[in-house]
CSV table of C-alpha atoms in Angstrom, one decimal:
chain,number,residue,atom,x,y,z
A,1,UNK,CA,7.7,26.9,-87.5
A,2,UNK,CA,6.3,26.0,-84.2
A,3,UNK,CA,7.0,29.4,-82.7
A,4,UNK,CA,5.6,30.9,-86.1
A,5,UNK,CA,2.4,29.0,-85.6
A,6,UNK,CA,2.1,29.8,-81.9
A,7,UNK,CA,2.2,33.5,-82.8
A,8,UNK,CA,-0.4,33.2,-85.5
A,9,UNK,CA,-2.6,31.5,-82.8
A,10,UNK,CA,-2.1,34.2,-80.4
A,11,UNK,CA,-3.0,36.9,-82.9
A,12,UNK,CA,-6.0,35.0,-83.9
A,13,UNK,CA,-7.0,34.4,-80.5
A,14,UNK,CA,-6.3,38.3,-79.5
A,15,UNK,CA,-8.4,39.0,-82.6
A,16,UNK,CA,-11.4,36.7,-81.5
A,17,UNK,CA,-11.4,38.2,-78.2
A,18,UNK,CA,-11.5,42.0,-79.4
A,19,UNK,CA,-14.1,41.1,-81.7
A,20,UNK,CA,-16.1,39.5,-79.1
A,21,UNK,CA,-15.7,42.4,-76.7
A,22,UNK,CA,-16.3,44.6,-79.3
A,23,UNK,CA,-19.8,43.1,-79.8
A,24,UNK,CA,-20.5,43.1,-76.1
A,25,UNK,CA,-19.5,46.8,-75.9
A,26,UNK,CA,-22.0,47.5,-78.9
A,27,UNK,CA,-24.7,45.4,-77.5
A,28,UNK,CA,-24.2,47.2,-74.1
A,29,UNK,CA,-24.4,50.7,-75.8
A,30,UNK,CA,-27.5,49.8,-77.7
A,31,UNK,CA,-29.2,48.7,-74.2
A,32,UNK,CA,-28.1,52.1,-72.8
A,33,UNK,CA,-29.4,54.0,-76.1
A,34,UNK,CA,-32.8,52.1,-75.7
A,35,UNK,CA,-33.2,52.9,-72.0
A,36,UNK,CA,-32.4,56.5,-72.6
A,37,UNK,CA,-34.9,56.6,-75.5
A,38,UNK,CA,-37.6,54.9,-73.4
A,39,UNK,CA,-37.0,57.3,-70.4
A,40,UNK,CA,-37.3,60.5,-72.8
A,41,UNK,CA,-40.6,59.0,-74.3
A,42,UNK,CA,-42.0,58.3,-70.9
A,43,UNK,CA,-41.2,61.8,-69.5
A,44,UNK,CA,-42.5,63.1,-72.5
A,45,UNK,CA,-45.8,61.4,-72.4
A,46,UNK,CA,-46.4,62.1,-68.7
A,47,UNK,CA,-45.4,66.0,-69.2
A,48,UNK,CA,-47.8,66.2,-72.1
A,49,UNK,CA,-50.5,64.9,-70.3
A,50,UNK,CA,-49.8,67.0,-67.2
A,51,UNK,CA,-49.8,70.2,-69.2
A,52,UNK,CA,-53.3,71.2,-70.5
A,53,UNK,CA,-55.0,74.5,-70.7
A,54,UNK,CA,-57.3,76.0,-67.8
A,55,UNK,CA,-60.3,76.5,-69.9
A,56,UNK,CA,-61.1,73.5,-72.0
A,57,UNK,CA,-59.0,70.8,-70.4
A,58,UNK,CA,-57.9,67.8,-72.8
A,59,UNK,CA,-59.6,67.2,-76.2
A,60,UNK,CA,-59.3,63.4,-75.5
A,61,UNK,CA,-62.5,61.3,-74.8
A,62,UNK,CA,-62.9,57.9,-73.2
A,63,UNK,CA,-62.0,54.7,-75.1
A,64,UNK,CA,-65.0,52.7,-75.3
A,65,UNK,CA,-64.3,49.3,-75.3
A,66,UNK,CA,-66.7,46.2,-76.4
A,67,UNK,CA,-67.1,45.3,-72.9
A,68,UNK,CA,-70.3,47.6,-72.0
A,69,UNK,CA,-73.2,47.8,-69.8
A,70,UNK,CA,-76.4,49.3,-71.4
A,71,UNK,CA,-75.7,52.7,-69.5
A,72,UNK,CA,-72.0,52.6,-71.2
A,73,UNK,CA,-73.5,52.0,-74.7
A,74,UNK,CA,-75.9,55.0,-74.1
A,75,UNK,CA,-72.8,57.0,-73.0
A,76,UNK,CA,-71.1,55.8,-76.2
A,77,UNK,CA,-74.0,57.1,-78.4
A,78,UNK,CA,-74.3,60.2,-76.5
A,79,UNK,CA,-70.7,60.9,-77.3
A,80,UNK,CA,-70.4,60.1,-80.7
A,81,UNK,CA,-74.0,61.3,-82.0
A,82,UNK,CA,-74.0,64.5,-80.3
A,83,UNK,CA,-70.4,65.6,-81.0
A,84,UNK,CA,-71.4,68.6,-83.2
A,85,UNK,CA,-74.2,69.9,-81.0
A,86,UNK,CA,-73.9,73.3,-79.7
A,87,UNK,CA,-75.8,72.6,-76.5
A,88,UNK,CA,-75.9,69.0,-74.9
A,89,UNK,CA,-78.3,68.0,-72.4
A,90,UNK,CA,-79.4,64.8,-71.0
A,91,UNK,CA,-80.0,63.0,-68.0
A,92,UNK,CA,-76.3,62.7,-67.1
A,93,UNK,CA,-75.2,66.3,-67.2
A,94,UNK,CA,-76.7,69.8,-67.0
A,95,UNK,CA,-75.0,72.7,-68.5
A,96,UNK,CA,-76.7,75.6,-66.5
A,97,UNK,CA,-76.1,78.0,-64.0
A,98,UNK,CA,-75.5,76.9,-60.5
A,99,UNK,CA,-76.9,78.5,-57.1
A,100,UNK,CA,-79.4,77.4,-54.4
A,101,UNK,CA,-82.4,79.4,-56.2
A,102,UNK,CA,-82.1,77.8,-59.5
A,103,UNK,CA,-84.2,74.9,-60.6
A,104,UNK,CA,-81.9,72.5,-62.4
A,105,UNK,CA,-84.8,70.8,-64.5
A,106,UNK,CA,-86.1,74.1,-65.5
A,107,UNK,CA,-83.2,76.6,-65.7
A,108,UNK,CA,-84.0,80.4,-66.4
A,109,UNK,CA,-83.4,81.6,-69.9
A,110,UNK,CA,-81.9,84.6,-68.1
A,111,UNK,CA,-79.3,82.8,-66.6
A,112,UNK,CA,-76.9,82.3,-69.6
A,113,UNK,CA,-73.7,80.4,-68.7
A,114,UNK,CA,-70.8,80.6,-70.7
A,115,UNK,CA,-70.4,76.7,-71.2
A,116,UNK,CA,-74.0,76.7,-72.7
A,117,UNK,CA,-72.5,76.6,-76.0
A,118,UNK,CA,-69.5,74.1,-75.3
A,119,UNK,CA,-69.6,71.3,-77.6
A,120,UNK,CA,-67.8,67.8,-77.6
A,121,UNK,CA,-65.3,67.1,-80.3
A,122,UNK,CA,-65.7,63.4,-82.0
A,123,UNK,CA,-63.5,61.0,-80.1
A,124,UNK,CA,-60.1,60.5,-81.5
A,125,UNK,CA,-59.3,56.9,-82.8
A,126,UNK,CA,-57.8,54.3,-80.3
A,127,UNK,CA,-54.2,54.0,-80.3
A,128,UNK,CA,-51.5,51.5,-79.2
A,129,UNK,CA,-50.2,54.1,-76.8
A,130,UNK,CA,-53.5,55.0,-75.0
A,131,UNK,CA,-55.7,51.8,-74.4
A,132,UNK,CA,-58.2,51.9,-71.8
A,133,UNK,CA,-60.0,54.6,-70.3
A,134,UNK,CA,-59.4,58.1,-71.5
A,135,UNK,CA,-60.0,61.9,-70.4
A,136,UNK,CA,-62.8,63.8,-72.1
A,137,UNK,CA,-63.2,67.7,-72.6
A,138,UNK,CA,-64.7,69.5,-69.7
A,139,UNK,CA,-65.7,73.3,-70.0
A,140,UNK,CA,-64.4,75.1,-66.9
A,141,UNK,CA,-64.5,79.0,-66.4
A,142,UNK,CA,-61.4,80.8,-65.4
A,143,UNK,CA,-61.0,80.5,-61.6
A,144,UNK,CA,-62.1,84.5,-60.9
A,145,UNK,CA,-65.2,83.5,-62.8
A,146,UNK,CA,-65.7,80.4,-61.2
A,147,UNK,CA,-65.2,81.8,-57.8
A,148,UNK,CA,-68.0,84.4,-58.6
A,149,UNK,CA,-70.4,81.4,-59.0
A,150,UNK,CA,-69.9,80.3,-55.6
A,151,UNK,CA,-73.8,80.3,-54.0
A,152,UNK,CA,-74.0,82.9,-51.2
A,153,UNK,CA,-76.0,80.6,-48.8
A,154,UNK,CA,-75.3,76.9,-48.1
A,155,UNK,CA,-77.1,74.2,-50.2
A,156,UNK,CA,-80.2,73.3,-48.1
A,157,UNK,CA,-80.0,70.1,-46.1
A,158,UNK,CA,-83.4,68.3,-46.5
A,159,UNK,CA,-85.0,67.2,-43.4
A,160,UNK,CA,-81.9,67.1,-41.4
A,161,UNK,CA,-80.7,70.3,-39.8
A,162,UNK,CA,-78.9,69.4,-36.5
A,163,UNK,CA,-76.2,66.3,-36.6
A,164,UNK,CA,-74.2,65.7,-33.6
A,165,UNK,CA,-71.8,62.7,-32.9
A,166,UNK,CA,-71.7,59.9,-30.3
A,167,UNK,CA,-68.7,60.3,-27.9
A,168,UNK,CA,-67.9,57.3,-25.5
A,169,UNK,CA,-64.3,57.1,-23.6
A,170,UNK,CA,-64.7,53.3,-23.0
A,171,UNK,CA,-66.6,51.9,-26.0
A,172,UNK,CA,-67.5,48.1,-25.4
A,173,UNK,CA,-67.1,45.5,-28.0
A,174,UNK,CA,-70.2,43.3,-28.1
A,175,UNK,CA,-69.9,39.6,-27.4
A,176,UNK,CA,-71.3,38.5,-30.6
A,177,UNK,CA,-69.0,40.3,-33.0
A,178,UNK,CA,-70.7,42.6,-35.5
A,179,UNK,CA,-67.6,44.2,-36.7
A,180,UNK,CA,-66.2,47.7,-36.1
A,181,UNK,CA,-63.5,49.1,-34.0
A,182,UNK,CA,-62.6,51.2,-30.8
A,183,UNK,CA,-62.1,54.2,-33.1
A,184,UNK,CA,-66.0,53.7,-34.5
A,185,UNK,CA,-67.3,52.6,-31.3
A,186,UNK,CA,-68.8,49.3,-32.2
A,187,UNK,CA,-72.1,50.5,-33.5
A,188,UNK,CA,-74.8,47.9,-33.1
A,189,UNK,CA,-77.1,46.8,-35.8
A,190,UNK,CA,-80.0,49.0,-33.9
A,191,UNK,CA,-77.5,52.1,-34.1
A,192,UNK,CA,-77.0,51.3,-37.8
A,193,UNK,CA,-80.6,51.1,-38.6
A,194,UNK,CA,-81.3,54.5,-36.6
A,195,UNK,CA,-78.5,56.3,-38.6
A,196,UNK,CA,-80.8,55.8,-41.8
A,197,UNK,CA,-84.0,57.2,-40.0
A,198,UNK,CA,-83.7,60.9,-41.1
A,199,UNK,CA,-85.1,63.3,-38.5
A,200,UNK,CA,-84.3,67.0,-38.0
A,201,UNK,CA,-81.9,66.3,-35.2
A,202,UNK,CA,-79.7,63.1,-35.0
A,203,UNK,CA,-76.7,61.7,-33.1
A,204,UNK,CA,-74.9,59.1,-34.8
A,205,UNK,CA,-71.5,57.2,-34.6
A,206,UNK,CA,-68.9,58.9,-36.8
A,207,UNK,CA,-65.7,57.8,-35.7
A,208,UNK,CA,-63.5,59.7,-33.0
A,209,UNK,CA,-65.5,58.0,-30.5
A,210,UNK,CA,-63.2,58.9,-27.6
A,211,UNK,CA,-61.0,62.0,-26.7
A,212,UNK,CA,-62.0,65.5,-26.4
A,213,UNK,CA,-62.3,66.6,-30.1
A,214,UNK,CA,-61.2,65.0,-33.3
A,215,UNK,CA,-57.3,64.5,-33.3
A,216,UNK,CA,-56.7,64.7,-29.6
A,217,UNK,CA,-56.7,61.4,-27.7
A,218,UNK,CA,-59.0,59.7,-30.2
A,219,UNK,CA,-56.8,56.9,-31.9
A,220,UNK,CA,-56.0,59.4,-34.8
A,221,UNK,CA,-54.1,61.9,-33.0
A,222,UNK,CA,-52.5,65.0,-34.3
A,223,UNK,CA,-50.0,67.2,-32.7
A,224,UNK,CA,-51.3,70.1,-30.7
A,225,UNK,CA,-49.6,73.0,-32.6
A,226,UNK,CA,-51.7,71.7,-35.7
A,227,UNK,CA,-54.8,71.0,-34.2
A,228,UNK,CA,-55.8,74.7,-33.7
A,229,UNK,CA,-55.4,75.0,-37.6
A,230,UNK,CA,-57.9,72.4,-38.3
A,231,UNK,CA,-60.4,74.8,-36.5
A,232,UNK,CA,-59.9,77.8,-38.7
A,233,UNK,CA,-62.7,78.7,-41.1
A,234,UNK,CA,-62.1,78.2,-44.7
A,235,UNK,CA,-64.5,78.3,-47.9
A,236,UNK,CA,-62.4,75.6,-49.5
A,237,UNK,CA,-59.7,73.0,-48.5
A,238,UNK,CA,-58.0,70.3,-50.6
A,239,UNK,CA,-57.1,67.1,-48.9
A,240,UNK,CA,-55.2,63.8,-49.4
A,241,UNK,CA,-53.3,61.3,-47.3
A,242,UNK,CA,-50.3,58.7,-47.6
A,243,UNK,CA,-50.3,56.1,-45.0
A,244,UNK,CA,-47.6,53.2,-45.1
A,245,UNK,CA,-45.6,54.8,-47.7
A,246,UNK,CA,-48.2,53.4,-50.5
A,247,UNK,CA,-47.8,57.0,-52.6
A,248,UNK,CA,-45.4,59.6,-53.4
A,249,UNK,CA,-46.7,63.2,-53.1
A,250,UNK,CA,-47.8,64.8,-56.2
A,251,UNK,CA,-47.5,68.7,-56.5
A,252,UNK,CA,-50.8,70.4,-57.8
A,253,UNK,CA,-50.4,72.2,-61.3
A,254,UNK,CA,-52.2,75.0,-62.9
A,255,UNK,CA,-53.2,76.3,-59.6
A,256,UNK,CA,-54.2,80.0,-59.8
A,257,UNK,CA,-52.5,82.6,-57.4
A,258,UNK,CA,-56.0,83.2,-56.0
A,259,UNK,CA,-56.3,79.5,-55.1
A,260,UNK,CA,-52.7,79.3,-53.8
A,261,UNK,CA,-53.3,82.3,-51.3
A,262,UNK,CA,-56.8,81.3,-50.2
A,263,UNK,CA,-57.1,77.5,-50.3
A,264,UNK,CA,-55.0,75.4,-47.8
A,265,UNK,CA,-54.0,72.1,-49.4
A,266,UNK,CA,-53.4,69.3,-46.6
A,267,UNK,CA,-51.7,66.0,-46.6
A,268,UNK,CA,-52.1,63.6,-43.7
A,269,UNK,CA,-49.4,61.1,-43.2
A,270,UNK,CA,-48.6,58.3,-40.8
A,271,UNK,CA,-45.4,58.2,-38.6
A,272,UNK,CA,-43.7,55.7,-41.2
A,273,UNK,CA,-44.6,58.1,-44.1
A,274,UNK,CA,-43.2,61.1,-42.2
A,275,UNK,CA,-40.1,59.6,-41.5
A,276,UNK,CA,-39.8,58.6,-45.4
A,277,UNK,CA,-40.6,62.2,-46.3
A,278,UNK,CA,-37.8,63.5,-44.1
A,279,UNK,CA,-35.3,61.6,-45.7
A,280,UNK,CA,-36.3,61.8,-49.2
A,281,UNK,CA,-37.9,65.1,-49.9
A,282,UNK,CA,-37.6,68.8,-49.1
A,283,UNK,CA,-39.7,68.5,-46.1
A,284,UNK,CA,-38.3,69.7,-42.7
A,285,UNK,CA,-40.0,69.8,-39.3
A,286,UNK,CA,-39.8,73.6,-39.3
A,287,UNK,CA,-41.7,74.4,-42.4
A,288,UNK,CA,-43.9,70.9,-42.4
A,289,UNK,CA,-44.4,71.6,-46.3
A,290,UNK,CA,-43.9,69.6,-49.3
A,291,UNK,CA,-44.7,72.2,-52.1
A,292,UNK,CA,-48.0,73.3,-51.7
A,293,UNK,CA,-49.1,70.5,-49.4
A,294,UNK,CA,-49.3,71.2,-45.5
A,295,UNK,CA,-48.2,68.0,-43.9
A,296,UNK,CA,-50.2,66.6,-41.0
A,297,UNK,CA,-48.5,63.8,-39.2
A,298,UNK,CA,-51.1,61.3,-37.6
A,299,UNK,CA,-49.8,59.4,-34.5
A,300,UNK,CA,-51.7,56.4,-32.9
A,301,UNK,CA,-53.4,55.4,-36.2
A,302,UNK,CA,-56.5,53.4,-35.2
A,303,UNK,CA,-56.2,50.4,-37.9
A,304,UNK,CA,-53.4,48.0,-38.6
A,305,UNK,CA,-54.5,48.3,-42.3
A,306,UNK,CA,-52.9,51.6,-44.0
A,307,UNK,CA,-55.8,51.8,-46.6
A,308,UNK,CA,-58.3,51.7,-43.9
A,309,UNK,CA,-56.6,54.3,-42.1
A,310,UNK,CA,-56.6,56.6,-45.1
A,311,UNK,CA,-60.5,56.2,-45.1
A,312,UNK,CA,-60.6,58.6,-41.9
A,313,UNK,CA,-59.8,61.7,-43.4
A,314,UNK,CA,-61.4,60.8,-46.7
A,315,UNK,CA,-64.7,60.4,-45.4
A,316,UNK,CA,-64.6,62.3,-42.1
A,317,UNK,CA,-62.9,65.7,-43.3
A,318,UNK,CA,-66.1,67.5,-41.6
A,319,UNK,CA,-65.1,66.2,-38.2
A,320,UNK,CA,-61.4,67.2,-38.6
A,321,UNK,CA,-62.3,70.6,-40.4
A,322,UNK,CA,-65.7,71.8,-38.5
A,323,UNK,CA,-65.4,75.2,-40.1
A,324,UNK,CA,-64.9,74.4,-43.8
A,325,UNK,CA,-67.6,74.9,-46.4
A,326,UNK,CA,-66.4,72.9,-49.3
A,327,UNK,CA,-63.6,70.3,-49.7
A,328,UNK,CA,-62.0,68.2,-52.7
A,329,UNK,CA,-60.6,64.9,-51.7
A,330,UNK,CA,-57.8,63.5,-54.1
A,331,UNK,CA,-56.4,60.2,-53.6
A,332,UNK,CA,-52.4,60.6,-53.2
A,333,UNK,CA,-51.7,58.6,-56.4
A,334,UNK,CA,-53.2,61.5,-58.3
A,335,UNK,CA,-51.9,65.0,-59.6
A,336,UNK,CA,-54.5,67.8,-59.6
A,337,UNK,CA,-54.0,69.6,-62.6
A,338,UNK,CA,-57.2,71.9,-62.5
A,339,UNK,CA,-57.7,74.9,-60.2
A,340,UNK,CA,-60.1,73.9,-57.1
A,341,UNK,CA,-62.4,76.7,-58.0
A,342,UNK,CA,-63.0,75.6,-61.4
A,343,UNK,CA,-63.7,72.2,-60.2
A,344,UNK,CA,-66.2,73.3,-57.7
A,345,UNK,CA,-68.0,75.4,-60.2
A,346,UNK,CA,-68.2,72.7,-62.9
A,347,UNK,CA,-69.3,69.7,-60.3
A,348,UNK,CA,-71.2,71.4,-57.5
A,349,UNK,CA,-72.3,75.0,-58.2
A,350,UNK,CA,-73.0,74.7,-61.9
A,351,UNK,CA,-75.5,71.5,-61.4
A,352,UNK,CA,-76.7,72.8,-58.0
A,353,UNK,CA,-75.3,69.7,-56.2
A,354,UNK,CA,-73.8,69.3,-52.6
A,355,UNK,CA,-72.0,66.0,-53.5
A,356,UNK,CA,-70.3,64.7,-56.4
A,357,UNK,CA,-68.1,61.7,-57.1
A,358,UNK,CA,-67.4,60.3,-60.6
A,359,UNK,CA,-68.8,56.8,-61.4
A,360,UNK,CA,-66.5,53.8,-62.4
A,361,UNK,CA,-65.4,53.7,-65.9
A,362,UNK,CA,-66.3,50.1,-66.4
A,363,UNK,CA,-68.5,48.8,-63.5
A,364,UNK,CA,-71.8,49.8,-62.3
A,365,UNK,CA,-73.0,46.9,-60.4
A,366,UNK,CA,-71.9,46.0,-56.7
A,367,UNK,CA,-72.2,42.4,-57.1
A,368,UNK,CA,-69.7,42.7,-60.4
A,369,UNK,CA,-67.5,44.9,-58.5
A,370,UNK,CA,-67.2,42.4,-55.6
A,371,UNK,CA,-66.2,39.8,-57.9
A,372,UNK,CA,-63.6,42.0,-59.6
A,373,UNK,CA,-62.2,42.8,-56.1
A,374,UNK,CA,-61.9,39.2,-55.2
A,375,UNK,CA,-60.1,38.3,-58.6
A,376,UNK,CA,-57.6,41.0,-57.9
A,377,UNK,CA,-57.4,39.9,-54.4
A,378,UNK,CA,-58.3,43.2,-53.0
A,379,UNK,CA,-59.5,41.7,-49.8
A,380,UNK,CA,-60.3,38.3,-48.4
A,381,UNK,CA,-62.8,36.6,-50.3
A,382,UNK,CA,-64.9,35.6,-47.2
A,383,UNK,CA,-65.1,39.1,-45.8
A,384,UNK,CA,-66.3,40.2,-49.4
A,385,UNK,CA,-68.9,37.6,-49.8
A,386,UNK,CA,-70.2,38.3,-46.3
A,387,UNK,CA,-70.7,41.8,-46.9
A,388,UNK,CA,-72.2,41.4,-50.2
A,389,UNK,CA,-74.7,38.8,-48.9
A,390,UNK,CA,-75.7,41.2,-45.8
A,391,UNK,CA,-76.3,44.0,-48.5
A,392,UNK,CA,-78.5,41.4,-50.6
A,393,UNK,CA,-80.6,40.5,-47.6
A,394,UNK,CA,-81.3,44.2,-47.1
A,395,UNK,CA,-82.6,44.5,-50.7
A,396,UNK,CA,-79.5,45.7,-52.8
A,397,UNK,CA,-80.3,44.5,-56.2
A,398,UNK,CA,-77.9,44.4,-59.3
A,399,UNK,CA,-77.8,47.7,-61.4
A,400,UNK,CA,-80.3,48.0,-64.2
A,401,UNK,CA,-81.6,51.1,-66.2
A,402,UNK,CA,-84.8,50.8,-64.0
A,403,UNK,CA,-82.7,52.6,-61.5
A,404,UNK,CA,-82.4,55.8,-63.5
A,405,UNK,CA,-82.0,58.5,-63.0
A,406,UNK,CA,-79.4,56.9,-60.9
A,407,UNK,CA,-76.6,56.2,-63.2
A,408,UNK,CA,-74.5,53.7,-61.3
A,409,UNK,CA,-74.0,51.8,-58.0
A,410,UNK,CA,-70.2,51.9,-58.1
A,411,UNK,CA,-68.2,55.1,-57.7
A,412,UNK,CA,-64.5,55.8,-58.7
A,413,UNK,CA,-64.0,56.9,-55.2
A,414,UNK,CA,-60.5,58.4,-55.7
A,415,UNK,CA,-61.9,62.1,-55.7
A,416,UNK,CA,-64.9,63.5,-53.6
A,417,UNK,CA,-66.1,67.0,-54.0
A,418,UNK,CA,-68.5,68.1,-51.4
A,419,UNK,CA,-70.3,70.7,-49.4
A,420,UNK,CA,-70.2,70.2,-45.8
A,421,UNK,CA,-73.7,70.3,-44.8
A,422,UNK,CA,-75.6,68.0,-42.4
A,423,UNK,CA,-77.0,65.7,-45.0
A,424,UNK,CA,-73.6,65.1,-46.8
A,425,UNK,CA,-72.1,64.8,-43.3
A,426,UNK,CA,-74.3,62.2,-42.4
A,427,UNK,CA,-73.9,60.3,-45.7
A,428,UNK,CA,-70.1,60.1,-45.2
A,429,UNK,CA,-70.6,59.1,-41.6
A,430,UNK,CA,-72.8,56.3,-42.4
A,431,UNK,CA,-70.6,55.2,-45.3
A,432,UNK,CA,-67.7,55.3,-43.0
A,433,UNK,CA,-69.3,53.0,-40.3
A,434,UNK,CA,-70.1,50.6,-43.3
A,435,UNK,CA,-66.3,50.6,-44.1
A,436,UNK,CA,-65.5,50.2,-40.3
A,437,UNK,CA,-67.9,47.3,-40.0
A,438,UNK,CA,-67.1,45.4,-43.2
A,439,UNK,CA,-64.3,45.6,-45.7
A,440,UNK,CA,-62.3,48.7,-46.2
A,441,UNK,CA,-63.5,48.4,-50.1
A,442,UNK,CA,-65.5,51.5,-50.0
A,443,UNK,CA,-66.9,51.1,-53.6
A,444,UNK,CA,-68.9,48.2,-52.0
A,445,UNK,CA,-70.8,50.1,-49.4
A,446,UNK,CA,-71.5,53.5,-51.4
A,447,UNK,CA,-74.7,52.4,-52.9
A,448,UNK,CA,-76.2,50.9,-49.7
A,449,UNK,CA,-75.6,54.2,-47.9
A,450,UNK,CA,-76.8,56.5,-50.7
A,451,UNK,CA,-79.7,54.4,-51.4
A,452,UNK,CA,-80.9,54.2,-47.6
A,453,UNK,CA,-80.6,57.8,-47.2
A,454,UNK,CA,-82.5,58.4,-50.6
A,455,UNK,CA,-85.4,56.2,-49.3
A,456,UNK,CA,-86.1,59.0,-46.6
A,457,UNK,CA,-85.3,62.4,-48.1
A,458,UNK,CA,-85.1,64.1,-51.6
A,459,UNK,CA,-81.3,64.1,-52.2
A,460,UNK,CA,-79.0,63.2,-54.8
A,461,UNK,CA,-75.4,62.6,-55.7
A,462,UNK,CA,-73.9,64.1,-58.7
A,463,UNK,CA,-72.2,60.8,-60.3
A,464,UNK,CA,-70.4,62.6,-63.3
A,465,UNK,CA,-68.5,60.8,-65.9
A,466,UNK,CA,-65.4,59.0,-65.1
A,467,UNK,CA,-63.7,60.7,-68.1
A,468,UNK,CA,-64.6,63.9,-66.6
A,469,UNK,CA,-62.6,63.0,-63.5
A,470,UNK,CA,-59.6,62.0,-65.3
A,471,UNK,CA,-59.7,65.5,-66.9
A,472,UNK,CA,-58.7,67.2,-63.6
A,473,UNK,CA,-56.6,64.5,-62.0
A,474,UNK,CA,-53.7,62.6,-63.7
A,475,UNK,CA,-52.3,59.4,-62.4
A,476,UNK,CA,-48.5,60.3,-62.8
A,477,UNK,CA,-46.5,56.8,-62.6
A,478,UNK,CA,-42.6,56.8,-62.2
A,479,UNK,CA,-40.8,55.0,-64.9
A,480,UNK,CA,-40.9,51.4,-64.2
A,481,UNK,CA,-37.4,50.4,-65.9
A,482,UNK,CA,-35.5,51.3,-63.1
A,483,UNK,CA,-33.4,49.8,-60.3
A,484,UNK,CA,-32.1,50.7,-56.9
A,485,UNK,CA,-31.1,54.2,-56.3
A,486,UNK,CA,-31.8,55.3,-59.8
A,487,UNK,CA,-35.6,54.4,-59.5
A,488,UNK,CA,-35.8,56.1,-56.0
A,489,UNK,CA,-34.2,59.3,-57.6
A,490,UNK,CA,-36.9,58.9,-60.5
A,491,UNK,CA,-39.4,58.8,-57.7
A,492,UNK,CA,-38.1,61.9,-56.1
A,493,UNK,CA,-38.1,63.7,-59.4
A,494,UNK,CA,-41.7,62.8,-60.4
A,495,UNK,CA,-43.0,63.6,-56.8
A,496,UNK,CA,-41.7,67.2,-57.1
C-alpha cells in the first residue's frame, strides 16, 4: 500500500508539473505572438505613413486640440469652414504663381497655377492611433513642372548687397563674459548691435573665425579631399547632420530621377558617429555614402554639446557651400518623403519667398516656449531665464494677434528652406550668433533675430503651417519593444 500510494503521488506530482510547465509554454507562446503582432502593426503603420503619392501628399489634417491660441483657433476655422472652397486665399498662404516679377498681393490672372483649384478635404475624425498633430494635404506640382518654376534670377536682397565675414586667427575672450566661443569669435554687444544695422555692404561675425576657409583649420574641420566638393556650384542641395550618434540615417523616398542626378544630399557627422556608421551600416571609407547621403566627416568639433555642433551646418550652410543657390535642411531624425523640387516650388517659388520655415504646431510665443523648454529640461533653467530676460529688455513682447501678418514667434526648426542671398545669409548669421552667445535652443532666438532685421528692411519669412511640414517629412521611429541586438538590428532595418 505504501508503494502504491507513493507511485500515485509521483504520478500526481508529474501531472501537476506537466500542467504547470504547459501553462508556462502557452503563456510564453502568447507573449511571443503578441510581440509579433505589435511588430507587424508598427511596421505597417510606419510604412503606410511613408508611402504617399507625389502630387497631393496625404489626406490627413491637423488634430486640433482644446489648448489653442487665437491664431490656432483661426486656423481651425479656416480648415473646417473652407474645406469645400475651390480656391483658398487668406493671410497664411497664397496659391499663386512664383517668381521675382510677381506681386504676391495682386497675382496676375494670366499666371494660372495648377494648384489654384486645389481644395482641402474636411479633416478626418480624431482617432486613438493618431493623437496629436497630423499632416495636412499639400498641392505639389510634378518634379519636372516644379523645376520649370525656378526663378531665372535671384530674389532681390533688400538694401544689403554685399556680405563678408570677420576673420581673426586669435579671438580674445572678453574679461567680462558675454557668452560666445572661439569658433564664433566672441562678438561684443556692440558687434551684435551693428550686425542688425542693415547697410548695402556689411562685415559680420558668422562662425569659422579662424582658418583660411570654412572647414580648414577653423574648429569645424573637413577632410581636404571633400573640401573641394563644397566649392562646386549647385542649384539645390539637401543637407542634414548627426553628431553624437543621436539619430539614425533616414533614406529619402519619392525622389525623382532628375533630383537624384542633379541634387547632392550631404550628411555631416562627427568622428563618433562616423565610427558607428562604419560598424553598423553599408558605409565604407571608399564610397563615403549611405544610400543617397554623401557622408562628410567633421573633425575638431567646436563645442562639447552635440546639439550645438549641429547648429553649425544647419544655420551656416551658405558658408560651407558658397556657390549653392537653394538649400533644404532636414534634421536627421526626419525622413524626406517629397521631391526637393516640389518642396522648393511650393514653399519658396510659388509664394515669392526667400526663406521658409514652419511654425510650431502648438506654441506661438517665445515666453511660453521658454517655459516648455524648462519643464522638459531641454537646457538649464538659469541660462534660459537669462536669455529670455535679455530679450525682454530689448523689447520682445508676448505674441498676440497685433503682430499679424507675422503668424508666430516660434518655429519648428527641424526643416529650413532657403535661397542663399545676402539678406538670408545675414539672418542665419545673426541667428547663429544668438545660439553661440546664449542657449542652443534656436526656437528661443529666432524671433529676435527676425524682428531686428525686419525693423530695418522690408523682408519677411514664409512661416507655413506645421501640418504642411509633416506632409513632406516623416519622423520614423524604430520599434520601442526590443532588446539588445534585436533592437540594434531593427534600427539598421529602419535606417535603410
